[in-house]
Amino acid sequence: MPPESVDPVPLLTASRVTIVAGKGGVGKTTVTAVLARAAADAGQRVLAIELDGKPVLRELLGELPCQEISASKALTEYLSDHGFGRVAKRLSTSGVIDVVATAAPGIDDIVVLGKIKQLERSGEWDVIVVDGPAAGHAVTFLTSAAGLHDAVRGGPVRVQADEVLELLRDPTRSQVVLVTLPETTPVNEVIETAYALEDRVGVRLGPLVVNGVDRPARRVPRSYRVDDPEADVLAEAARFRRARLDLQEAEMARLRSTLPLEQWELPLLPVAGMAAGEVAELVATLRYAA
Amino acid sequence: MTKDHTLAPVLDGADVIVCCGSGGVGKTTTAAVIGLHAARTGRRAVVVTIDPARRLADALGLPDGLAAEPQRIDLAGGARADGSGELWAMMLDTATAFDALVRRNATNEEQAERILANTFYRNISGSLSGTQEYMAAETLHFLHDDERFDLVVVDTPPSRNALDFLEAPGVLARFLDHRLFKLLMLPARRGMRVVNVATQPLLRTIGKVVGSDVLADAVAFFQAFAGMEQGFRQRADVVMALLRSDATRYVVVASPHRDTVTEAAWFTEQLTAHGIHQVVGVANRVHPAFGPGTAAGARKQEAAADADGDSRRAALWCNIAELRALAESARDELEPFAELLGQPLVAVPLLSEDVHDIETLGEIRRWMFPE
């Protein structure tokens, strides 16, 4: 039976905020763009949020609204809202921020999540898709609220941390979509991340998106004996593809047996310089993992 | 893909090799392979990794994982016929490295203990942005001075901003040299026993936001740190100089994905802007093309085989067509990076199995350093 295509819209509208998380290189930004595009195509008011200040997401979204939230800007804003405006003149703002962020680690993540919470509460958007922080900061980012809740006993930061925790622990308000590749290291990492998020944050985990799944158009033969002047190359290529496919299947099976999450897959495509047009096409290729 | 480009010239006259690129491109593997090659050619190389990936430890034959101290790797049959080469490996532990740095710089044991026990210090060593990068640079310098080794290979932390590594020594020095630091220190220098948080408007404001207990830790830290700033600043200057020295080479790693190529290109430009021109590009996990033809050519063969009613041959050509299409898009994706460098990339193909032992590392070595 061919794998069934996924309608991601019910999932995306179940929680107002969807945070897409995954290690660098797994295609997190592409998945963010695909989910945002799918929801927009279904008539939802969609906002995409970009945290790393890289232009790629904006390019993939085309005309869809995208807002950048930078940790240092959000923290500066937060501090001036809380009485730092005048004192900051005596010192360079960045220096104050260095010290404050070090005195209370996670405060920069909290103000970013606080901004997301504001947008969620504004009622302007049906669906907010967040391209989560890169390079393995997802767990730190999402556990910052729990950490500060324990470390700070009172004051505005504690209030902010509590409100962010409420957002993260309410499945109607937020969920995390994890992204990985069907390879050993990315699978190990996503399993660790999933456990850490469940144990330490209590955020709802949505489906797991396996990106770059290789689905050959024709079954790769197990027997390579053919009458062809390039028979050697044909055999070498078939052996290579089969070995990669075996590795992929083993990793996807491991994911299924380790994480009780719905699995979606996006295909491995020969696309250089992906843009908004390709993202629109990718929406239709989203499948339940076979 | 051909094996005409080699990383070998990078090693000539190099004391330090820094591997950079975005996460997941194979920086750690690249660093390990460079170390392995150096050892096999008679160098005494130490590889420092930030990535705690279990697989690399396994690949190096370290069942207990990598340690925070350099461990000698057993290269079966000796590194070279005359046994001159050595390979060592260690994992960077930021907090341990920072503790060691504090102990080395403290004026006495009591000062070191006071700093190490401070909550604010624990936050700095654990999570001040740039600390991991700084400790990587600092460790690199420490190993560079260690006479056991004549080559240090390091992979950079997977930071949001790869350039943090180059700037981290300066950032930490600035942090410790900051006016706020001086402000906090002022009362202590005037002889007051305790900084009165409540009497300073700035401190009062910070305290209101983050909590006054948190702030008291910060004040205590800066007081405990008194007398060490100068040493830290000098050290930062020395580390900065090493990172910019002619004997330090940069290997920028990308894989055929747009975001890693963008990051690699951007990093290369930043290195150039810092006056560093000794940069070599590695393209890792490049899809192999299988044969000299194109994807379109393979599609024609597939159609011809179908016309002959030979479905097995058609399926085999279809397989090649799909693999070549991936190879062609990988080439297009990587081209801007090669153009920027003005030289071909050293290409390593996607292999049919993952790196899991010294043999698979050896196979990658044959691509990075063809005979």
XYZ file of C-alpha atoms in Angstrom:
661
model
C 0.000 0.000 0.000
C 1.480 3.391 -0.900
C 2.089 5.628 2.105
C -0.837 7.913 2.798
C -0.359 11.647 2.453
C -0.622 13.775 5.575
C -2.981 16.665 6.182
C -0.948 18.651 8.726
C -3.627 21.308 9.254
C -5.634 19.595 12.065
C -2.413 19.139 13.965
C -1.291 22.725 13.392
C -4.597 24.155 14.575
C -4.705 21.917 17.670
C -2.052 24.091 19.369
C -1.643 27.728 18.557
C 2.150 27.640 18.678
C 4.213 24.930 16.987
C 7.929 24.984 17.764
C 10.004 23.097 15.215
C 13.172 21.696 16.785
C 16.111 19.646 15.537
C 19.895 19.695 15.266
C 21.647 21.673 12.555
C 21.505 20.213 9.066
C 18.344 18.140 9.492
C 16.154 20.555 7.533
C 14.349 22.246 10.424
C 13.890 25.478 8.482
C 12.441 23.633 5.476
C 9.968 21.808 7.734
C 8.983 25.118 9.370
C 8.294 26.582 5.926
C 6.344 23.495 4.792
C 4.092 23.552 7.886
C 3.508 27.310 7.607
C 2.689 27.012 3.913
C 0.280 24.101 4.510
C -1.620 26.039 7.178
C -1.737 29.188 5.017
C -3.050 27.183 2.042
C -5.873 26.002 4.309
C -6.875 29.600 4.983
C -5.298 29.948 8.435
C -3.723 33.224 9.527
C -0.119 32.086 9.817
C 2.919 33.755 11.326
C 6.371 32.192 11.071
C 8.992 33.124 13.657
C 12.709 33.050 13.038
C 15.160 33.070 15.973
C 18.597 32.839 14.382
C 18.651 35.945 12.243
C 19.357 33.923 9.103
C 17.577 34.966 5.915
C 16.795 31.424 4.682
C 13.350 31.021 6.298
C 12.094 34.305 4.857
C 13.138 33.192 1.370
C 11.370 29.849 1.759
C 8.159 31.512 2.954
C 7.662 33.800 -0.035
C 4.914 36.292 0.824
C 3.934 34.680 4.174
C 4.463 36.873 7.239
C 7.655 36.181 9.134
C 8.939 37.873 12.255
C 12.467 37.712 13.602
C 12.924 37.641 17.360
C 16.507 38.176 18.436
C 17.469 37.269 21.998
C 19.649 40.328 22.564
C 17.039 42.753 21.196
C 14.254 41.112 23.191
C 16.344 41.295 26.362
C 17.252 44.954 25.789
C 13.581 45.737 25.287
C 12.619 43.765 28.351
C 15.159 45.521 30.542
C 14.212 48.997 29.379
C 10.556 48.116 30.082
C 11.636 47.254 33.615
C 13.435 50.435 34.559
C 16.831 50.025 32.891
C 16.267 52.878 30.482
C 17.863 55.522 32.660
C 20.643 53.459 34.192
C 21.619 52.004 30.854
C 22.892 55.426 29.821
C 25.681 55.136 32.334
C 26.878 51.860 30.899
C 26.873 50.288 27.509
C 23.654 48.334 27.211
C 25.404 45.252 25.886
C 27.550 45.087 29.011
C 24.553 45.183 31.330
C 22.978 42.453 29.258
C 26.094 40.280 29.467
C 26.065 40.531 33.240
C 22.311 40.073 33.643
C 22.235 37.121 31.240
C 25.118 35.509 33.124
C 23.655 36.193 36.560
C 20.422 34.537 35.521
C 21.172 32.004 32.757
C 18.179 31.388 30.529
C 16.803 34.907 30.905
C 17.461 35.615 27.227
C 15.536 32.484 26.212
C 12.717 33.438 28.566
C 12.263 36.872 27.039
C 12.165 35.301 23.556
C 9.528 32.797 24.682
C 7.748 35.701 26.404
C 7.551 37.527 23.055
C 6.152 34.402 21.412
C 3.579 34.197 24.212
C 2.586 37.830 23.542
C 2.012 37.046 19.852
C 0.033 33.937 20.799
C -2.142 36.008 23.147
C -2.660 38.822 20.618
C -5.334 36.823 18.790
C -3.977 38.043 15.469
C -2.797 34.613 14.384
C -4.421 31.175 14.165
C -1.126 29.358 13.718
C 2.363 30.412 14.819
C 5.214 28.231 13.579
C 8.577 28.818 15.226
C 11.834 27.815 13.558
C 13.435 26.735 16.840
C 16.977 27.548 17.864
C 19.716 25.722 15.976
C 22.677 23.707 17.091
C 21.163 21.715 19.902
C 19.907 24.649 21.902
C 16.316 23.395 21.737
C 16.448 21.655 25.094
C 18.185 24.566 26.850
C 15.789 26.978 25.191
C 12.671 25.113 26.255
C 13.921 24.207 29.744
C 14.931 27.814 30.522
C 11.508 28.521 32.036
C 11.626 25.535 34.386
C 15.215 26.456 35.344
C 14.438 30.078 36.158
C 11.242 29.099 37.954
C 13.426 27.099 40.348
C 16.257 29.661 40.597
C 14.443 32.970 40.955
C 12.045 33.379 43.841
C 10.197 36.525 42.842
C 10.061 39.574 40.610
C 9.197 40.090 36.951
C 11.524 37.357 35.691
C 9.777 34.787 37.889
C 6.385 35.971 36.623
C 7.598 35.736 33.035
C 9.017 32.224 33.626
C 5.729 31.083 35.154
C 3.715 32.421 32.218
C 6.034 30.736 29.728
C 5.747 27.436 31.625
C 1.954 27.717 31.437
C 2.218 28.220 27.679
C 4.529 25.232 27.232
C 2.510 22.894 29.432
C -0.836 23.604 27.773
C -1.184 21.379 24.681
C -3.898 23.624 23.242
C -1.418 26.487 23.238
C 1.886 24.909 22.248
C 3.574 21.783 20.948
C 6.961 20.752 19.638
C 7.546 19.092 16.274
C 10.895 17.308 16.203
C 12.802 16.920 12.944
C 15.482 14.359 12.159
C 17.168 12.518 9.301
C 17.033 8.732 8.851
C 20.688 8.339 9.924
C 22.354 7.055 13.096
C 23.600 10.256 14.747
C 20.528 12.419 14.044
C 18.289 9.585 15.299
C 20.313 9.244 18.522
C 20.070 12.992 19.043
C 16.336 13.250 18.428
C 15.652 10.385 20.857
C 17.669 12.177 23.562
C 15.887 15.464 22.833
C 12.438 13.860 22.947
C 13.111 12.278 26.354
C 14.630 15.483 27.740
C 11.655 17.584 26.621
C 9.094 15.162 28.070
C 10.895 14.811 31.390
C 12.040 18.352 31.948
C 9.447 20.563 30.233
C 6.266 18.534 29.933
C 5.529 20.052 26.529
C 3.346 18.115 24.107
C 5.337 16.412 21.352
C 3.611 16.492 17.982
C 4.559 14.173 15.135
C 8.187 13.434 14.427
C 9.200 14.562 10.941
C 11.826 12.400 9.247
C 13.320 14.554 6.516
C 15.257 13.369 3.474
C 13.717 9.904 3.227
C 14.940 8.122 0.124
C 12.068 6.444 -1.749
C 13.320 5.050 -5.095
C 10.868 5.463 -7.981
C 11.505 1.836 -9.004
C 12.466 -0.966 -6.673
C 16.249 -1.347 -6.738
C 16.851 -4.937 -7.948
C 18.658 -7.331 -5.627
C 20.174 -9.095 -8.587
C 22.373 -6.910 -10.763
C 23.208 -9.275 -13.612
C 22.281 -7.506 -16.835
C 23.566 -7.336 -20.376
C 24.895 -3.806 -20.524
C 28.280 -2.280 -21.403
C 28.152 -0.424 -18.068
C 27.035 -3.434 -16.022
C 29.785 -2.836 -13.413
C 28.686 0.726 -12.702
C 25.046 -0.373 -12.567
C 25.901 -3.045 -10.003
C 28.061 -0.704 -7.939
C 25.314 1.935 -7.841
C 22.644 -0.610 -6.910
C 24.787 -2.039 -4.086
C 25.419 1.486 -2.777
C 21.734 2.448 -2.870
C 20.640 -0.793 -1.198
C 23.160 -0.331 1.617
C 21.958 3.246 2.218
C 18.306 2.105 2.093
C 18.974 -0.694 4.611
C 20.595 1.832 6.947
C 17.609 4.157 6.533
C 15.040 1.429 7.234
C 16.936 0.267 10.320
C 17.040 3.819 11.708
C 13.357 4.482 11.008
C 12.427 1.195 12.673
C 14.535 2.176 15.678
C 12.696 5.504 15.878
C 9.335 3.736 15.742
C 10.249 1.301 18.485
C 11.840 3.951 20.747
C 9.517 6.953 20.419
C 5.737 6.508 20.592
C 5.149 9.441 18.227
C 3.395 9.618 14.900
C 6.037 9.613 12.152
C 5.790 11.814 9.087
C 8.302 11.831 6.272
C 9.512 14.273 3.670
C 11.330 12.905 0.616
C 14.978 13.285 -0.326
C 14.890 15.502 -3.391
C 17.578 16.622 -5.815
C 16.893 20.327 -5.357
C 19.692 22.858 -5.322
C 18.860 26.339 -4.075
C 15.406 25.555 -2.683
C 12.969 28.483 -2.714
C 9.334 29.251 -1.915
C 8.126 27.438 -5.071
C 9.713 24.136 -4.014
C 8.264 24.509 -0.515
C 4.741 24.728 -1.971
C 5.435 21.457 -3.840
C 6.899 19.802 -0.739
C 3.607 20.304 1.135
C 2.037 17.671 -1.134
C 4.871 15.190 -0.511
C 4.390 15.042 3.260
C 3.535 11.382 4.041
C 2.937 9.132 6.996
C 6.091 7.045 7.330
C 5.592 3.649 5.714
C 33.957 12.833 -8.229
C 37.704 12.616 -8.520
C 40.415 12.411 -5.935
C 42.610 15.181 -7.366
C 42.295 17.577 -4.444
C 44.035 16.939 -1.190
C 44.224 18.385 2.284
C 47.947 17.530 2.462
C 49.250 21.105 1.882
C 47.264 22.266 4.942
C 49.546 20.193 7.154
C 52.820 21.628 5.803
C 54.249 23.921 8.447
C 51.028 23.819 10.493
C 51.017 23.809 14.298
C 47.281 24.169 14.677
C 44.352 23.180 12.468
C 40.887 24.533 13.197
C 37.906 22.756 11.638
C 34.795 24.867 11.295
C 31.365 24.740 9.708
C 27.768 24.355 10.821
C 26.539 21.465 12.968
C 26.138 18.028 11.431
C 28.519 18.509 8.493
C 31.230 16.220 9.838
C 33.633 18.638 11.550
C 34.567 16.124 14.224
C 35.158 13.373 11.693
C 37.254 15.751 9.590
C 39.358 16.663 12.629
C 39.843 12.986 13.504
C 40.872 12.096 9.944
C 43.367 14.978 9.775
C 44.844 13.789 13.085
C 44.984 10.224 11.840
C 46.756 11.239 8.633
C 49.206 13.413 10.545
C 50.066 10.504 12.853
C 50.486 8.145 9.909
C 52.951 10.610 8.396
C 55.064 10.882 11.519
C 53.498 13.791 13.415
C 52.542 13.755 17.099
C 48.971 14.953 16.739
C 46.287 15.624 19.335
C 42.650 15.959 18.302
C 40.357 18.013 20.545
C 36.656 17.545 20.023
C 33.716 19.418 21.483
C 31.187 16.914 20.236
C 30.631 14.127 22.750
C 29.447 11.793 19.978
C 29.823 8.247 21.155
C 30.568 7.057 17.649
C 33.840 8.947 17.360
C 35.105 7.413 20.599
C 34.113 4.005 19.239
C 35.770 4.750 15.904
C 38.976 5.625 17.756
C 38.776 2.417 19.791
C 38.031 4.122 23.121
C 35.338 1.984 24.775
C 35.070 4.312 27.780
C 34.580 7.396 25.636
C 36.817 10.421 25.265
C 38.273 11.952 28.414
C 39.015 15.544 29.405
C 42.741 14.666 29.271
C 44.532 13.609 26.061
C 44.524 9.825 25.601
C 46.868 7.995 23.260
C 45.047 6.161 20.467
C 46.249 2.701 19.576
C 46.982 2.776 15.856
C 47.198 -0.917 15.065
C 50.647 -1.801 13.740
C 52.237 1.521 14.724
C 51.631 4.867 13.125
C 54.485 4.512 10.706
C 57.078 1.879 9.937
C 59.586 3.659 12.194
C 56.873 4.148 14.841
C 57.355 7.931 14.943
C 53.763 9.133 14.587
C 51.312 9.401 17.464
C 47.602 10.132 17.677
C 46.011 11.481 20.837
C 42.428 12.540 21.420
C 40.491 14.376 24.084
C 37.104 15.930 24.599
C 36.709 19.515 25.737
C 34.890 19.843 29.031
C 34.225 23.568 29.317
C 33.634 23.704 33.076
C 36.729 21.592 33.876
C 38.883 23.650 31.509
C 37.656 26.907 33.049
C 38.339 25.593 36.574
C 41.889 24.693 35.515
C 42.380 28.156 34.030
C 41.215 29.801 37.251
C 43.581 27.627 39.305
C 46.512 28.496 37.019
C 45.820 32.223 37.250
C 44.769 32.607 40.858
C 47.238 34.406 43.110
C 46.713 31.755 45.768
C 44.764 28.593 46.551
C 42.266 30.459 48.717
C 41.331 32.834 45.897
C 40.833 29.916 43.499
C 38.528 28.103 45.934
C 36.475 31.230 46.584
C 35.911 31.721 42.851
C 35.183 28.080 42.086
C 32.533 27.922 44.821
C 30.695 31.030 43.605
C 27.271 30.554 41.949
C 27.830 33.365 39.459
C 31.121 31.741 38.440
C 29.355 28.403 37.916
C 26.912 30.212 35.631
C 29.755 31.797 33.657
C 31.606 28.531 33.238
C 28.396 26.730 32.330
C 26.437 29.130 30.206
C 27.955 32.530 29.447
C 27.742 32.667 25.694
C 31.214 32.395 24.268
C 32.688 30.503 27.228
C 32.753 27.210 25.367
C 34.376 28.920 22.388
C 36.888 30.627 24.625
C 37.764 27.404 26.408
C 38.224 25.674 23.061
C 40.692 28.401 22.065
C 42.362 28.311 25.483
C 42.700 24.511 25.428
C 44.143 24.763 21.951
C 46.771 27.167 23.236
C 47.552 24.982 26.242
C 48.055 21.920 24.022
C 50.103 23.960 21.564
C 52.579 24.611 24.397
C 52.582 20.939 25.451
C 55.808 19.325 24.218
C 54.179 15.940 23.741
C 52.451 17.261 20.610
C 53.593 18.976 17.422
C 50.133 19.379 15.915
C 46.812 20.341 17.517
C 43.612 19.686 15.559
C 40.432 21.164 16.982
C 36.809 21.191 15.928
C 34.865 24.308 16.849
C 31.738 24.320 19.029
C 28.433 24.156 17.165
C 27.633 27.769 17.946
C 24.956 29.830 16.294
C 27.729 32.021 15.073
C 30.827 30.133 13.972
C 32.930 33.256 14.285
C 32.414 33.309 18.053
C 35.417 31.049 18.244
C 37.729 33.704 16.817
C 36.292 36.474 18.914
C 35.651 34.601 22.151
C 38.976 35.440 23.825
C 38.280 39.128 23.309
C 34.681 38.831 24.452
C 35.604 37.222 27.764
C 38.367 39.746 28.386
C 35.932 42.580 27.697
C 33.386 41.013 30.005
C 35.862 40.869 32.875
C 37.162 44.316 32.022
C 33.751 45.855 31.859
C 32.790 49.135 33.460
C 30.107 47.355 35.403
C 32.818 45.183 36.854
C 34.711 48.283 37.925
C 31.571 49.746 39.384
C 30.960 46.619 41.390
C 34.567 46.612 42.533
C 34.606 50.225 43.635
C 33.190 49.833 47.137
C 35.554 46.973 47.881
C 38.549 49.063 46.901
C 37.374 51.820 49.174
C 37.572 49.338 51.961
C 33.955 48.544 52.539
C 33.454 44.957 53.619
C 30.278 44.286 51.690
C 28.822 45.985 48.666
C 25.577 47.464 49.736
C 23.324 46.435 46.915
C 20.482 48.618 48.102
C 22.488 51.861 47.923
C 23.371 51.685 44.242
C 20.540 52.504 41.852
C 21.923 50.319 39.076
C 22.353 47.327 41.322
C 18.966 47.940 42.845
C 17.378 47.861 39.377
C 19.209 44.699 38.341
C 18.315 43.124 41.650
C 14.642 43.929 41.164
C 14.589 42.115 37.864
C 16.731 39.070 38.520
C 16.447 38.820 42.280
C 18.851 40.289 44.826
C 20.350 36.932 45.875
C 21.408 36.309 42.286
C 23.020 39.719 42.184
C 24.851 39.254 45.463
C 26.569 36.215 43.905
C 27.689 38.352 40.965
C 29.140 40.997 43.250
C 30.944 38.351 45.308
C 32.374 36.861 42.134
C 33.798 40.124 40.852
C 35.355 40.783 44.241
C 36.893 37.328 44.371
C 38.212 37.805 40.859
C 40.136 40.965 41.763
C 43.764 40.796 40.686
C 43.179 38.149 38.025
C 41.773 40.343 35.260
C 45.189 41.401 34.033
C 46.357 37.813 33.640
C 43.180 36.873 31.809
C 43.555 39.791 29.426
C 47.151 38.919 28.584
C 46.201 35.303 28.089
C 43.369 36.335 25.753
C 45.859 38.370 23.687
C 48.198 35.377 23.360
C 45.351 33.073 22.322
C 44.122 35.650 19.781
C 47.637 35.881 18.323
C 47.844 32.086 17.994
C 44.496 31.970 16.167
C 45.853 34.512 13.686
C 49.327 33.012 13.282
C 50.605 31.665 9.938
C 51.026 28.230 11.500
C 47.289 28.063 12.248
C 45.220 26.762 9.352
C 41.457 26.728 8.866
C 39.489 23.928 7.273
C 35.908 24.954 6.527
C 33.572 21.976 6.170
C 30.259 22.020 4.310
C 27.852 19.363 3.155
C 25.743 19.727 0.019
C 22.884 21.506 1.798
C 22.134 25.105 1.244
C 22.289 26.227 4.871
C 25.687 24.601 5.500
C 27.063 26.100 2.274
C 25.750 29.560 3.188
C 27.323 29.255 6.628
C 30.645 27.995 5.201
C 30.794 30.826 2.678
C 29.942 33.402 5.303
C 32.570 32.035 7.660
C 35.194 32.068 4.914
C 34.418 35.718 4.211
C 34.735 36.553 7.896
C 38.094 34.766 8.105
C 39.308 36.794 5.132
C 38.051 39.967 6.801
C 40.145 39.024 9.847
C 43.196 38.798 7.613
C 43.218 34.991 7.571
C 43.785 33.543 4.127
C 44.947 30.011 4.916
C 41.528 28.495 4.306
C 40.713 25.175 2.655
C 37.195 23.932 1.919
C 35.963 20.376 2.453
C 32.734 19.111 0.932
C 31.579 16.198 3.025
C 28.931 13.576 2.306
C 28.717 14.440 -1.373
C 26.458 12.100 -3.333
C 28.577 9.996 -5.698
C 27.628 10.178 -9.399
C 28.433 6.626 -10.615
C 29.999 6.816 -14.055
C 30.860 9.848 -16.172
C 27.362 10.438 -17.603
C 24.485 12.677 -16.571
C 21.120 11.976 -14.951
C 19.451 12.786 -18.263
C 21.710 10.256 -20.019
C 20.739 7.572 -17.518
C 17.046 8.354 -18.089
C 17.573 7.683 -21.816
C 19.156 4.312 -21.001
C 16.225 3.542 -18.714
C 13.725 4.329 -21.484
C 15.695 2.221 -23.955
C 15.752 -0.735 -21.541
C 11.999 -0.375 -20.988
C 11.510 -0.384 -24.774
C 13.510 -3.656 -24.857
C 11.210 -5.030 -22.157
C 14.222 -5.465 -19.819
C 12.724 -4.161 -16.576
C 15.695 -5.114 -14.401
C 18.132 -3.137 -16.540
C 15.613 -0.265 -16.633
C 15.349 -0.276 -12.835
C 19.150 -0.258 -12.525
C 19.403 2.747 -14.870
C 16.582 4.465 -13.013
C 18.628 3.986 -9.833
C 21.647 5.638 -11.456
C 19.501 8.470 -12.819
C 18.207 9.229 -9.319
C 21.682 9.032 -7.765
C 23.166 11.265 -10.471
C 20.358 13.816 -10.026
C 21.321 14.030 -6.337
C 25.013 14.315 -7.282
C 24.245 17.074 -9.790
C 22.217 19.094 -7.298
C 24.975 18.598 -4.692
C 27.512 19.984 -7.166
C 25.311 23.022 -7.902
C 24.746 23.585 -4.209
C 28.492 23.527 -3.444
C 29.656 25.565 -6.419
C 29.334 29.045 -4.839
C 31.566 27.908 -1.954
C 34.297 26.634 -4.291
C 34.084 29.850 -6.318
C 34.469 31.951 -3.207
C 37.569 30.022 -2.161
C 38.957 30.277 -5.684
C 40.048 26.648 -5.462
C 38.338 23.267 -5.721
C 36.881 21.708 -2.583
C 38.345 18.527 -1.153
C 35.371 16.238 -1.700
C 34.455 13.229 0.411
C 31.623 11.083 -0.911
C 28.659 9.861 1.049
C 29.742 6.347 1.980
C 27.567 3.262 2.053
C 28.114 2.956 5.799
C 28.578 5.310 8.758
C 31.946 5.987 10.379
C 32.237 3.437 13.166
C 35.849 2.243 13.368
C 39.399 3.185 12.466
C 38.984 1.480 9.050
C 36.064 3.707 8.020
C 38.075 6.725 9.218
C 40.873 5.363 7.025
C 38.523 5.249 4.054
C 37.672 8.929 4.487
C 41.385 9.606 4.830
C 41.939 8.137 1.348
C 39.545 10.793 -0.021
C 40.960 13.707 1.963
C 44.588 12.718 1.381
C 44.722 10.751 -1.887
C 48.079 9.087 -2.546
